PDB file of C-alpha atoms in Angstrom:
ATOM      1  CA  MET A   1     -13.259 -10.275   2.637  1.00 71.00           C
ATOM      2  CA  PRO A   2     -12.402  -8.050   5.590  1.00 83.00           C
ATOM      3  CA  LEU A   3      -9.091  -6.640   6.792  1.00 85.00           C
ATOM      4  CA  PHE A   4      -7.969  -8.822   9.693  1.00 90.00           C
ATOM      5  CA  TYR A   5      -6.466  -7.174  12.745  1.00 91.00           C
ATOM      6  CA  CYS A   6      -5.005  -8.098  16.092  1.00 88.00           C
ATOM      7  CA  ALA A   7      -3.805  -6.201  19.140  1.00 89.00           C
ATOM      8  CA  ARG A   8      -0.090  -5.462  19.391  1.00 90.00           C
ATOM      9  CA  GLN A   9       1.565  -3.889  22.401  1.00 89.00           C
ATOM     10  CA  SER A  10       4.135  -1.180  21.782  1.00 87.00           C
ATOM     11  CA  SER A  11       7.680  -2.023  22.828  1.00 87.00           C
ATOM     12  CA  ILE A  12       8.200   1.594  23.942  1.00 86.00           C
ATOM     13  CA  ALA A  13       6.500   3.082  26.996  1.00 85.00           C
ATOM     14  CA  THR A  14       4.756   6.446  26.720  1.00 83.00           C
ATOM     15  CA  LYS A  15       6.478   9.491  28.220  1.00 82.00           C
ATOM     16  CA  LYS A  16       3.517  10.594  30.358  1.00 80.00           C
ATOM     17  CA  GLU A  17       2.191   7.406  31.956  1.00 80.00           C
ATOM     18  CA  GLY A  18       5.122   5.116  31.266  1.00 83.00           C
ATOM     19  CA  ALA A  19       2.692   2.491  29.965  1.00 85.00           C
ATOM     20  CA  LYS A  20       3.166   0.353  26.872  1.00 87.00           C
ATOM     21  CA  LEU A  21       0.012   1.065  24.880  1.00 87.00           C
ATOM     22  CA  TRP A  22      -1.865  -1.360  22.641  1.00 85.00           C
ATOM     23  CA  HIS A  23      -2.459  -0.649  18.950  1.00 87.00           C
ATOM     24  CA  LEU A  24      -4.368  -2.233  16.112  1.00 89.00           C
ATOM     25  CA  SER A  25      -2.092  -4.186  13.763  1.00 89.00           C
ATOM     26  CA  LEU A  26      -3.248  -5.501  10.387  1.00 89.00           C
ATOM     27  CA  LYS A  27      -2.561  -9.167   9.587  1.00 91.00           C
ATOM     28  CA  LYS A  28      -1.571 -10.558   6.213  1.00 89.00           C
ATOM     29  CA  VAL A  29      -3.349 -13.745   5.153  1.00 88.00           C
ATOM     30  CA  GLY A  30      -1.977 -16.362   2.794  1.00 87.00           C
ATOM     31  CA  ARG A  31       0.554 -15.849   0.040  1.00 89.00           C
ATOM     32  CA  ALA A  32       1.154 -12.522  -1.679  1.00 90.00           C
ATOM     33  CA  ILE A  33      -0.702 -12.187  -4.973  1.00 92.00           C
ATOM     34  CA  ASP A  34       1.903 -12.227  -7.734  1.00 92.00           C
ATOM     35  CA  LEU A  35       1.689 -11.002 -11.324  1.00 91.00           C
ATOM     36  CA  GLN A  36       0.667 -14.429 -12.630  1.00 91.00           C
ATOM     37  CA  MET A  37      -2.231 -14.765 -10.170  1.00 93.00           C
ATOM     38  CA  LEU A  38      -3.333 -11.201 -10.898  1.00 92.00           C
ATOM     39  CA  ALA A  39      -3.314 -11.900 -14.657  1.00 93.00           C
ATOM     40  CA  GLU A  40      -5.390 -15.070 -14.113  1.00 94.00           C
ATOM     41  CA  SER A  41      -7.984 -13.172 -12.065  1.00 94.00           C
ATOM     42  CA  ILE A  42      -8.268 -10.356 -14.619  1.00 95.00           C
ATOM     43  CA  ALA A  43      -8.470 -12.806 -17.548  1.00 95.00           C
ATOM     44  CA  GLU A  44     -11.423 -14.541 -15.854  1.00 95.00           C
ATOM     45  CA  LYS A  45     -13.283 -11.219 -15.778  1.00 95.00           C
ATOM     46  CA  SER A  46     -12.497 -10.143 -19.352  1.00 94.00           C
ATOM     47  CA  SER A  47     -12.301 -11.379 -22.933  1.00 95.00           C
ATOM     48  CA  LEU A  48      -8.491 -11.259 -22.845  1.00 94.00           C
ATOM     49  CA  THR A  49      -6.265 -14.288 -22.402  1.00 94.00           C
ATOM     50  CA  GLN A  50      -4.055 -14.668 -19.368  1.00 94.00           C
ATOM     51  CA  GLY A  51      -1.005 -13.993 -21.584  1.00 94.00           C
ATOM     52  CA  ASP A  52      -2.556 -10.808 -22.984  1.00 95.00           C
ATOM     53  CA  VAL A  53      -3.266  -9.503 -19.486  1.00 95.00           C
ATOM     54  CA  HIS A  54       0.227 -10.446 -18.293  1.00 93.00           C
ATOM     55  CA  ASN A  55       1.741  -8.565 -21.251  1.00 95.00           C
ATOM     56  CA  VAL A  56      -0.384  -5.449 -20.616  1.00 95.00           C
ATOM     57  CA  ILE A  57       0.551  -5.375 -16.907  1.00 95.00           C
ATOM     58  CA  ARG A  58       4.282  -5.758 -17.660  1.00 94.00           C
ATOM     59  CA  ASN A  59       4.089  -2.993 -20.284  1.00 96.00           C
ATOM     60  CA  LEU A  60       2.180  -0.795 -17.823  1.00 96.00           C
ATOM     61  CA  MET A  61       4.925  -1.256 -15.219  1.00 95.00           C
ATOM     62  CA  THR A  62       7.701  -0.507 -17.744  1.00 96.00           C
ATOM     63  CA  THR A  63       5.942   2.596 -19.052  1.00 97.00           C
ATOM     64  CA  MET A  64       5.085   3.864 -15.557  1.00 96.00           C
ATOM     65  CA  ARG A  65       8.715   3.411 -14.457  1.00 96.00           C
ATOM     66  CA  GLN A  66       9.914   5.348 -17.510  1.00 97.00           C
ATOM     67  CA  HIS A  67       7.613   8.286 -16.752  1.00 97.00           C
ATOM     68  CA  LEU A  68       8.236   8.266 -12.986  1.00 96.00           C
ATOM     69  CA  LEU A  69      12.017   8.305 -13.513  1.00 94.00           C
ATOM     70  CA  ASN A  70      11.545  11.285 -15.848  1.00 94.00           C
ATOM     71  CA  SER A  71      10.050  13.346 -12.996  1.00 95.00           C
ATOM     72  CA  ARG A  72       6.438  12.770 -14.060  1.00 96.00           C
ATOM     73  CA  THR A  73       3.429  11.849 -11.939  1.00 96.00           C
ATOM     74  CA  VAL A  74       1.346   8.912 -13.187  1.00 96.00           C
ATOM     75  CA  ARG A  75      -2.408   9.010 -12.514  1.00 94.00           C
ATOM     76  CA  LEU A  76      -4.545   5.953 -13.235  1.00 92.00           C
ATOM     77  CA  ASP A  77      -8.222   6.936 -13.259  1.00 88.00           C
ATOM     78  CA  GLY A  78     -10.191   4.940 -10.719  1.00 83.00           C
ATOM     79  CA  LEU A  79      -7.026   3.668  -9.007  1.00 87.00           C
ATOM     80  CA  GLY A  80      -4.810   6.540  -7.893  1.00 90.00           C
ATOM     81  CA  THR A  81      -1.622   8.505  -8.386  1.00 94.00           C
ATOM     82  CA  PHE A  82       2.020   7.386  -8.345  1.00 96.00           C
ATOM     83  CA  THR A  83       4.856   9.845  -7.756  1.00 96.00           C
ATOM     84  CA  MET A  84       8.528   9.626  -6.766  1.00 96.00           C
ATOM     85  CA  LYS A  85       9.638  10.924  -3.352  1.00 95.00           C
ATOM     86  CA  ALA A  86      13.172  11.468  -2.083  1.00 93.00           C
ATOM     87  CA  ARG A  87      14.169  11.643   1.586  1.00 92.00           C
ATOM     88  CA  THR A  88      17.226  13.447   2.876  1.00 90.00           C
ATOM     89  CA  ARG A  89      16.897  12.504   6.529  1.00 87.00           C
ATOM     90  CA  ARG A  90      19.565  14.223   8.652  1.00 84.00           C
ATOM     91  CA  LYS A  91      21.452  15.352   5.552  1.00 89.00           C
ATOM     92  CA  GLY A  92      20.292  18.946   5.256  1.00 89.00           C
ATOM     93  CA  VAL A  93      22.738  21.642   4.150  1.00 90.00           C
ATOM     94  CA  ALA A  94      23.004  25.297   5.145  1.00 89.00           C
ATOM     95  CA  ASN A  95      23.108  26.769   1.631  1.00 91.00           C
ATOM     96  CA  GLU A  96      20.748  26.229  -1.302  1.00 92.00           C
ATOM     97  CA  LYS A  97      23.692  25.949  -3.716  1.00 93.00           C
ATOM     98  CA  ASP A  98      25.016  22.950  -1.736  1.00 93.00           C
ATOM     99  CA  VAL A  99      21.904  20.810  -2.358  1.00 92.00           C
ATOM    100  CA  ASN A 100      22.856  17.696  -4.366  1.00 92.00           C
ATOM    101  CA  PRO A 101      21.768  14.074  -4.971  1.00 92.00           C
ATOM    102  CA  ASN A 102      24.299  12.757  -2.410  1.00 91.00           C
ATOM    103  CA  GLN A 103      21.882  13.935   0.286  1.00 93.00           C
ATOM    104  CA  VAL A 104      19.241  11.366  -0.708  1.00 92.00           C
ATOM    105  CA  THR A 105      18.900   8.661   1.946  1.00 93.00           C
ATOM    106  CA  ALA A 106      15.827   6.961   0.461  1.00 94.00           C
ATOM    107  CA  LEU A 107      13.990   7.048  -2.832  1.00 93.00           C
ATOM    108  CA  ARG A 108      10.511   5.592  -3.078  1.00 95.00           C
ATOM    109  CA  CYS A 109       7.427   5.550  -5.222  1.00 95.00           C
ATOM    110  CA  GLN A 110       4.434   6.933  -3.345  1.00 95.00           C
ATOM    111  CA  PHE A 111       0.933   5.728  -4.191  1.00 94.00           C
ATOM    112  CA  THR A 112      -2.130   7.770  -3.259  1.00 91.00           C
ATOM    113  CA  PRO A 113      -5.478   6.062  -3.875  1.00 87.00           C
ATOM    114  CA  GLU A 114      -7.920   8.051  -5.983  1.00 85.00           C
ATOM    115  CA  TYR A 115     -10.623   9.751  -4.003  1.00 78.00           C
ATOM    116  CA  THR A 116     -14.001  11.270  -4.699  1.00 70.00           C
ATOM    117  CA  ARG A 117     -15.889  13.897  -2.759  1.00 65.00           C
ATOM    118  CA  PRO A 118     -19.624  13.233  -2.910  1.00 62.00           C
ATOM    119  CA  ALA A 119     -21.392  16.185  -1.248  1.00 59.00           C
ATOM    120  CA  ALA A 120     -23.499  14.074   1.109  1.00 58.00           C
ATOM    121  CA  ILE A 121     -20.838  11.557   2.168  1.00 57.00           C
ATOM    122  CA  GLY A 122     -17.507  13.386   2.290  1.00 56.00           C
ATOM    123  CA  THR A 123     -14.204  12.129   0.901  1.00 54.00           C
ATOM    124  CA  THR A 124     -13.916   8.450  -0.062  1.00 61.00           C
ATOM    125  CA  ARG A 125     -10.854   6.688  -1.450  1.00 65.00           C
ATOM    126  CA  ALA A 126     -11.507   4.221  -4.284  1.00 66.00           C
ATOM    127  CA  LEU A 127      -9.455   1.302  -2.913  1.00 70.00           C
ATOM    128  CA  LEU A 128     -10.671   1.801   0.649  1.00 71.00           C
ATOM    129  CA  GLN A 129     -14.378   2.175  -0.055  1.00 72.00           C
ATOM    130  CA  GLY A 130     -16.460  -0.405   1.779  1.00 75.00           C
ATOM    131  CA  VAL A 131     -13.611  -1.631   3.996  1.00 79.00           C
ATOM    132  CA  GLU A 132     -14.607  -3.899   6.875  1.00 83.00           C
ATOM    133  CA  PHE A 133     -12.506  -4.988   9.831  1.00 86.00           C
ATOM    134  CA  GLU A 134     -12.587  -8.359  11.566  1.00 86.00           C
ATOM    135  CA  LYS A 135     -10.617  -9.438  14.629  1.00 85.00           C
ATOM    136  CA  TRP A 136      -8.033 -12.102  13.751  1.00 84.00           C
ATOM    137  CA  THR A 137      -8.927 -15.519  15.170  1.00 85.00           C
ATOM    138  CA  GLY A 138      -6.254 -17.499  13.363  1.00 82.00           C
ATOM    139  CA  LYS A 139      -8.619 -18.826  10.680  1.00 70.00           C
ATOM    140  CA  VAL A 140      -9.850 -17.473   7.371  1.00 66.00           C
ATOM    141  CA  THR A 141     -13.583 -17.889   6.911  1.00 57.00           C
ATOM    142  CA  ASP A 142     -13.666 -17.748   3.093  1.00 54.00           C
ATOM    143  CA  GLU A 143     -10.724 -19.773   1.794  1.00 43.00           C
ATOM    144  CA  SER A 144     -11.602 -19.229  -1.871  1.00 37.00           C
ATOM    145  CA  GLU A 145     -10.384 -15.634  -1.587  1.00 46.00           C
ATOM    146  CA  ASN A 146      -6.779 -16.582  -0.855  1.00 42.00           C
ATOM    147  CA  GLY A 147      -6.259 -19.822  -2.722  1.00 42.00           C
ATOM    148  CA  GLY A 148      -6.988 -22.050   0.259  1.00 39.00           C
ATOM    149  CA  ASN A 149      -4.211 -20.729   2.453  1.00 37.00           C
ATOM    150  CA  THR A 150      -4.835 -19.917   6.052  1.00 38.00           C
ATOM    151  CA  GLY A 151      -2.323 -18.081   8.095  1.00 40.00           C
ATOM    152  CA  GLY A 152      -1.879 -14.449   8.759  1.00 41.00           C
ATOM    153  CA  GLU A 153       1.823 -14.162   9.278  1.00 41.00           C
ATOM    154  CA  GLY A 154       3.205 -10.665   9.309  1.00 42.00           C
ATOM    155  CA  SER A 155       2.010  -7.138   9.783  1.00 40.00           C
ATOM    156  CA  ASP A 156       2.137  -4.048   7.672  1.00 42.00           C
ATOM    157  CA  GLY A 157       4.200  -2.310  10.343  1.00 42.00           C
ATOM    158  CA  ASP A 158       1.991   0.785  10.353  1.00 40.00           C
ATOM    159  CA  GLU A 159       0.160   0.258  13.613  1.00 38.00           C
ATOM    160  CA  ASN A 160      -0.277   3.978  14.246  1.00 39.00           C
ATOM    161  CA  GLU A 161      -1.363   4.991  10.732  1.00 41.00           C
ATOM    162  CA  ASN A 162      -5.020   5.816  10.073  1.00 41.00           C
ATOM    163  CA  PRO A 163      -6.069   3.246   7.433  1.00 42.00           C
ATOM    164  CA  LEU A 164      -8.895   5.406   6.109  1.00 43.00           C
ATOM    165  CA  GLY A 165      -7.047   8.724   5.948  1.00 41.00           C
TER     166      GLY A 165
END
């Protein structure tokens, strides 16, 4: 199934031309896939029961959280790397000795998809390999992929981000 996109006009005009430029915006289709649905899908592809898969995923999340909150990076082979990032936007201090946790304005977990560098092809990211784009028409062509829901409400909000970079 492809990534659906539509055109979205910026609400801010450019400084040079004063024009409101158009950008590609990704569309979300159907409901979000929750832990239960993910466990069902994995159980169908393995010899494990849905409950076993659910238990493994929950334990993975608990263990990853424990390591991430102990200043560790978590790398899952074939998937990618998770690491904690802190932002101190507009809260810089003049002296190194004055740096403290009160400066943190946002704390987030950053995910970087695993990548490979085949000599002939260049860099490819595991989760983005084989991506296809399709212009959003308001209908999903293969309804089995999203549980029969059509839609496409919402956007990822990253209209200017390079999806393959």
